[in-house]
Amino acid sequence: MSIRVIAGSAKGRKLKLVPGDTTRPVMDRVKESLFNIIGRNIVNATFLDLFAGTGSVGNEALSRGAKHAFFVDMERNAIQTIQDNITVTKFGDKATIRRDDAFNFLKQGPTQIFDFIYIAPPQYKGMWQQILQALDSNPAWFTEGSSVIVQIDPSEAAPIALEYLETVDQRRYGNTLLWFLAATQKQPRSDVPQEKST
């Protein structure tokens, strides 16, 4: 299997895979569909790539015009792969890479608000529900207009009750389900300053 940047300023750049089987990189056709749905909203956006793995989704966001991507993963091999792939795409000035547990990361007070949060946790452990609940309990990470996208196996899909996020769309591509959520209108105002797009 090989992965690449599909479109934008780094189009065609081949990305490295994380050694071993601890990550499950998103297929190119799913990634392409994801960014077709996001469309021009990615331009000048801030992007959080949780459970980043290879970092291919965050790199795609940067290639298509996002102003900053924040990559989080707890695996040492994944962090090294993300760093290598950022070198390949030459987005070092627009990327922040953090080795951390995603739950621990979300418990911390955010230093910025994200327009897009992409979550691709390990499968079949119910972790996607736990991470959404953790995010929902600390809504300072996002604001009205923000989008949260979860990548899971369709067999993992189940109802989930959230206070500040609501499901707006689901798209299935073979054995991958993309679950789109948006901030609700009761989203509280945050004290975290948000950079304005230029």
mmCIF file of C-alpha atoms in Angstrom:
data_model
loop_
_atom_site.group_PDB
_atom_site.id
_atom_site.type_symbol
_atom_site.label_atom_id
_atom_site.label_comp_id
_atom_site.label_asym_id
_atom_site.label_seq_id
_atom_site.Cartn_x
_atom_site.Cartn_y
_atom_site.Cartn_z
ATOM 1 C CA MET A 1 0.000 0.000 0.000
ATOM 2 C CA SER A 2 1.176 3.527 -0.751
ATOM 3 C CA ILE A 3 -0.261 6.890 0.178
ATOM 4 C CA ARG A 4 0.202 10.301 -1.355
ATOM 5 C CA VAL A 5 -0.967 13.884 -1.267
ATOM 6 C CA ILE A 6 -3.884 13.998 -3.693
ATOM 7 C CA ALA A 7 -4.307 17.680 -4.497
ATOM 8 C CA GLY A 8 -2.991 21.151 -3.799
ATOM 9 C CA SER A 9 0.500 22.580 -3.498
ATOM 10 C CA ALA A 10 2.078 19.232 -2.518
ATOM 11 C CA LYS A 11 0.078 17.144 -5.004
ATOM 12 C CA GLY A 12 1.689 13.824 -5.862
ATOM 13 C CA ARG A 13 4.163 13.736 -2.972
ATOM 14 C CA LYS A 14 4.503 10.173 -1.715
ATOM 15 C CA LEU A 15 4.168 9.762 2.033
ATOM 16 C CA LYS A 16 5.769 7.187 4.293
ATOM 17 C CA LEU A 17 3.767 4.584 6.179
ATOM 18 C CA VAL A 18 4.197 3.922 9.891
ATOM 19 C CA PRO A 19 6.206 0.693 10.374
ATOM 20 C CA GLY A 20 4.195 -2.231 11.756
ATOM 21 C CA ASP A 21 0.433 -2.534 12.077
ATOM 22 C CA THR A 22 -0.394 -0.073 14.839
ATOM 23 C CA THR A 23 -1.992 2.434 12.459
ATOM 24 C CA ARG A 24 -4.606 2.208 9.709
ATOM 25 C CA PRO A 25 -3.981 4.900 7.103
ATOM 26 C CA VAL A 26 -7.050 6.221 5.354
ATOM 27 C CA MET A 27 -7.366 5.100 1.736
ATOM 28 C CA ASP A 28 -6.731 7.764 -0.898
ATOM 29 C CA ARG A 29 -10.261 7.533 -2.294
ATOM 30 C CA VAL A 30 -11.750 8.126 1.161
ATOM 31 C CA LYS A 31 -9.399 11.033 1.775
ATOM 32 C CA GLU A 32 -10.297 12.527 -1.599
ATOM 33 C CA SER A 33 -14.013 12.221 -0.842
ATOM 34 C CA LEU A 34 -13.476 13.807 2.576
ATOM 35 C CA PHE A 35 -11.835 16.887 1.122
ATOM 36 C CA ASN A 36 -14.358 17.106 -1.703
ATOM 37 C CA ILE A 37 -17.010 17.427 1.016
ATOM 38 C CA ILE A 38 -14.990 19.998 2.978
ATOM 39 C CA GLY A 39 -14.310 21.909 -0.216
ATOM 40 C CA ARG A 40 -13.050 25.489 -0.056
ATOM 41 C CA ASN A 41 -13.752 25.683 3.673
ATOM 42 C CA ILE A 42 -10.303 24.202 4.243
ATOM 43 C CA VAL A 43 -8.630 27.380 2.976
ATOM 44 C CA ASN A 44 -7.096 29.329 5.896
ATOM 45 C CA ALA A 45 -8.583 26.804 8.345
ATOM 46 C CA THR A 46 -6.976 25.330 11.447
ATOM 47 C CA PHE A 47 -6.911 21.511 11.431
ATOM 48 C CA LEU A 48 -6.435 19.097 14.340
ATOM 49 C CA ASP A 49 -5.385 15.569 13.307
ATOM 50 C CA LEU A 50 -5.952 13.319 16.360
ATOM 51 C CA PHE A 51 -4.533 9.781 16.262
ATOM 52 C CA ALA A 52 -2.625 11.205 13.302
ATOM 53 C CA GLY A 53 -0.728 8.042 12.306
ATOM 54 C CA THR A 54 1.094 8.935 9.097
ATOM 55 C CA GLY A 55 -0.216 12.496 9.189
ATOM 56 C CA SER A 56 -1.599 12.110 5.677
ATOM 57 C CA VAL A 57 -4.938 13.776 6.459
ATOM 58 C CA GLY A 58 -3.329 16.819 8.072
ATOM 59 C CA ASN A 59 -0.828 17.042 5.224
ATOM 60 C CA GLU A 60 -3.683 16.933 2.723
ATOM 61 C CA ALA A 61 -5.364 19.765 4.604
ATOM 62 C CA LEU A 62 -2.199 21.865 4.423
ATOM 63 C CA SER A 63 -1.705 21.087 0.761
ATOM 64 C CA ARG A 64 -5.238 22.306 0.040
ATOM 65 C CA GLY A 65 -4.771 25.612 1.834
ATOM 66 C CA ALA A 66 -5.186 25.128 5.593
ATOM 67 C CA LYS A 67 -3.099 27.677 7.479
ATOM 68 C CA HIS A 68 -2.066 25.324 10.289
ATOM 69 C CA ALA A 69 -2.301 21.636 11.186
ATOM 70 C CA PHE A 70 -1.729 20.151 14.636
ATOM 71 C CA PHE A 71 -0.789 16.449 14.679
ATOM 72 C CA VAL A 72 -1.249 14.314 17.796
ATOM 73 C CA ASP A 73 -0.237 10.679 18.252
ATOM 74 C CA MET A 74 1.219 8.720 21.162
ATOM 75 C CA GLU A 75 3.213 6.179 19.137
ATOM 76 C CA ARG A 76 6.895 7.004 18.715
ATOM 77 C CA ASN A 77 7.019 5.459 15.224
ATOM 78 C CA ALA A 78 4.011 7.507 14.163
ATOM 79 C CA ILE A 79 5.569 10.748 15.379
ATOM 80 C CA GLN A 80 8.753 10.019 13.447
ATOM 81 C CA THR A 81 6.708 9.200 10.331
ATOM 82 C CA ILE A 82 4.734 12.442 10.639
ATOM 83 C CA GLN A 83 7.976 14.390 10.952
ATOM 84 C CA ASP A 84 9.383 12.627 7.886
ATOM 85 C CA ASN A 85 6.222 13.309 5.884
ATOM 86 C CA ILE A 86 6.188 16.980 6.895
ATOM 87 C CA THR A 87 9.735 17.155 5.564
ATOM 88 C CA VAL A 88 8.543 15.626 2.286
ATOM 89 C CA THR A 89 5.653 18.088 1.924
ATOM 90 C CA LYS A 90 7.705 21.053 3.222
ATOM 91 C CA PHE A 91 4.954 22.255 5.547
ATOM 92 C CA GLY A 92 7.144 22.517 8.632
ATOM 93 C CA ASP A 93 6.266 26.183 9.156
ATOM 94 C CA LYS A 94 2.546 25.349 9.244
ATOM 95 C CA ALA A 95 2.670 22.178 11.350
ATOM 96 C CA THR A 96 2.825 21.380 15.060
ATOM 97 C CA ILE A 97 3.542 17.781 16.080
ATOM 98 C CA ARG A 98 2.796 16.555 19.608
ATOM 99 C CA ARG A 99 3.494 13.138 21.074
ATOM 100 C CA ASP A 100 0.678 12.675 23.538
ATOM 101 C CA ASP A 101 -2.288 10.525 24.435
ATOM 102 C CA ALA A 102 -5.356 11.991 22.724
ATOM 103 C CA PHE A 103 -7.438 11.921 25.914
ATOM 104 C CA ASN A 104 -4.731 13.644 27.911
ATOM 105 C CA PHE A 105 -4.318 16.184 25.126
ATOM 106 C CA LEU A 106 -8.022 17.086 25.130
ATOM 107 C CA LYS A 107 -8.090 17.497 28.913
ATOM 108 C CA GLN A 108 -5.656 20.358 28.585
ATOM 109 C CA GLY A 109 -6.857 23.862 27.942
ATOM 110 C CA PRO A 110 -6.609 24.604 24.215
ATOM 111 C CA THR A 111 -4.296 27.340 23.031
ATOM 112 C CA GLN A 112 -6.348 27.735 19.859
ATOM 113 C CA ILE A 113 -9.747 26.870 18.411
ATOM 114 C CA PHE A 114 -9.891 24.422 15.511
ATOM 115 C CA ASP A 115 -12.075 24.713 12.441
ATOM 116 C CA PHE A 116 -11.715 20.990 11.701
ATOM 117 C CA ILE A 117 -10.991 18.112 14.069
ATOM 118 C CA TYR A 118 -10.286 14.741 12.448
ATOM 119 C CA ILE A 119 -10.451 11.657 14.673
ATOM 120 C CA ALA A 120 -9.266 8.230 13.480
ATOM 121 C CA PRO A 121 -8.833 6.116 16.644
ATOM 122 C CA PRO A 122 -7.955 2.405 16.858
ATOM 123 C CA GLN A 123 -10.896 0.285 15.755
ATOM 124 C CA TYR A 124 -13.244 -1.971 17.720
ATOM 125 C CA LYS A 125 -12.474 -0.514 21.150
ATOM 126 C CA GLY A 126 -15.316 1.985 21.473
ATOM 127 C CA MET A 127 -12.664 4.656 21.585
ATOM 128 C CA TRP A 128 -14.388 6.897 19.054
ATOM 129 C CA GLN A 129 -17.307 7.373 21.455
ATOM 130 C CA GLN A 130 -15.007 8.078 24.380
ATOM 131 C CA ILE A 131 -12.987 10.641 22.447
ATOM 132 C CA LEU A 132 -16.120 12.424 21.187
ATOM 133 C CA GLN A 133 -17.428 12.599 24.754
ATOM 134 C CA ALA A 134 -14.055 13.943 25.923
ATOM 135 C CA LEU A 135 -14.165 16.581 23.188
ATOM 136 C CA ASP A 136 -17.795 17.430 23.965
ATOM 137 C CA SER A 137 -16.926 17.919 27.645
ATOM 138 C CA ASN A 138 -14.294 20.525 26.714
ATOM 139 C CA PRO A 139 -15.966 22.528 23.923
ATOM 140 C CA ALA A 140 -13.364 25.288 24.067
ATOM 141 C CA TRP A 141 -11.560 23.263 21.369
ATOM 142 C CA PHE A 142 -14.135 24.271 18.765
ATOM 143 C CA THR A 143 -16.658 26.987 17.984
ATOM 144 C CA GLU A 144 -19.805 27.559 15.968
ATOM 145 C CA GLY A 145 -18.970 26.579 12.415
ATOM 146 C CA SER A 146 -16.351 24.002 13.405
ATOM 147 C CA SER A 147 -16.580 20.464 12.022
ATOM 148 C CA VAL A 148 -15.603 17.208 13.705
ATOM 149 C CA ILE A 149 -15.064 14.158 11.492
ATOM 150 C CA VAL A 150 -14.678 10.634 12.854
ATOM 151 C CA GLN A 151 -13.253 7.752 10.820
ATOM 152 C CA ILE A 152 -14.542 4.353 11.971
ATOM 153 C CA ASP A 153 -15.492 0.926 10.690
ATOM 154 C CA PRO A 154 -19.229 0.876 9.846
ATOM 155 C CA SER A 155 -19.760 -1.958 12.341
ATOM 156 C CA GLU A 156 -18.724 0.413 15.136
ATOM 157 C CA ALA A 157 -21.498 2.912 14.433
ATOM 158 C CA ALA A 158 -23.875 3.452 17.338
ATOM 159 C CA PRO A 159 -26.023 6.271 18.716
ATOM 160 C CA ILE A 160 -24.199 8.778 20.886
ATOM 161 C CA ALA A 161 -25.624 11.584 23.008
ATOM 162 C CA LEU A 162 -23.590 14.784 22.961
ATOM 163 C CA GLU A 163 -24.340 18.257 24.278
ATOM 164 C CA TYR A 164 -22.360 20.558 22.003
ATOM 165 C CA LEU A 165 -21.949 18.430 18.872
ATOM 166 C CA GLU A 166 -24.591 17.005 16.566
ATOM 167 C CA THR A 167 -24.420 14.608 13.631
ATOM 168 C CA VAL A 168 -24.926 16.292 10.268
ATOM 169 C CA ASP A 169 -23.839 13.601 7.796
ATOM 170 C CA GLN A 170 -22.454 10.081 7.415
ATOM 171 C CA ARG A 171 -20.685 8.702 4.363
ATOM 172 C CA ARG A 172 -19.682 5.072 3.864
ATOM 173 C CA TYR A 173 -16.838 3.991 1.597
ATOM 174 C CA GLY A 174 -16.473 0.201 1.770
ATOM 175 C CA ASN A 175 -15.197 -0.631 5.259
ATOM 176 C CA THR A 176 -14.748 3.035 6.221
ATOM 177 C CA LEU A 177 -17.422 5.312 7.641
ATOM 178 C CA LEU A 178 -16.894 9.058 7.915
ATOM 179 C CA TRP A 179 -19.130 10.583 10.579
ATOM 180 C CA PHE A 180 -19.537 14.376 10.351
ATOM 181 C CA LEU A 181 -20.541 16.435 13.361
ATOM 182 C CA ALA A 182 -20.993 20.177 13.816
ATOM 183 C CA ALA A 183 -21.123 22.473 16.821
ATOM 184 C CA THR A 184 -24.681 23.091 18.014
ATOM 185 C CA GLN A 185 -26.178 26.537 18.350
ATOM 186 C CA LYS A 186 -25.908 26.288 22.129
ATOM 187 C CA GLN A 187 -22.126 26.168 21.768
ATOM 188 C CA PRO A 188 -20.817 28.480 24.531
ATOM 189 C CA ARG A 189 -18.516 31.373 23.821
ATOM 190 C CA SER A 190 -14.883 30.576 24.514
ATOM 191 C CA ASP A 191 -12.238 32.674 26.207
ATOM 192 C CA VAL A 192 -9.648 31.233 23.829
ATOM 193 C CA PRO A 193 -8.708 33.788 21.186
ATOM 194 C CA GLN A 194 -9.313 32.604 17.647
ATOM 195 C CA GLU A 195 -7.084 33.683 14.815
ATOM 196 C CA LYS A 196 -9.042 35.388 12.099
ATOM 197 C CA SER A 197 -8.648 34.241 8.533
ATOM 198 C CA THR A 198 -7.000 36.719 6.233
#
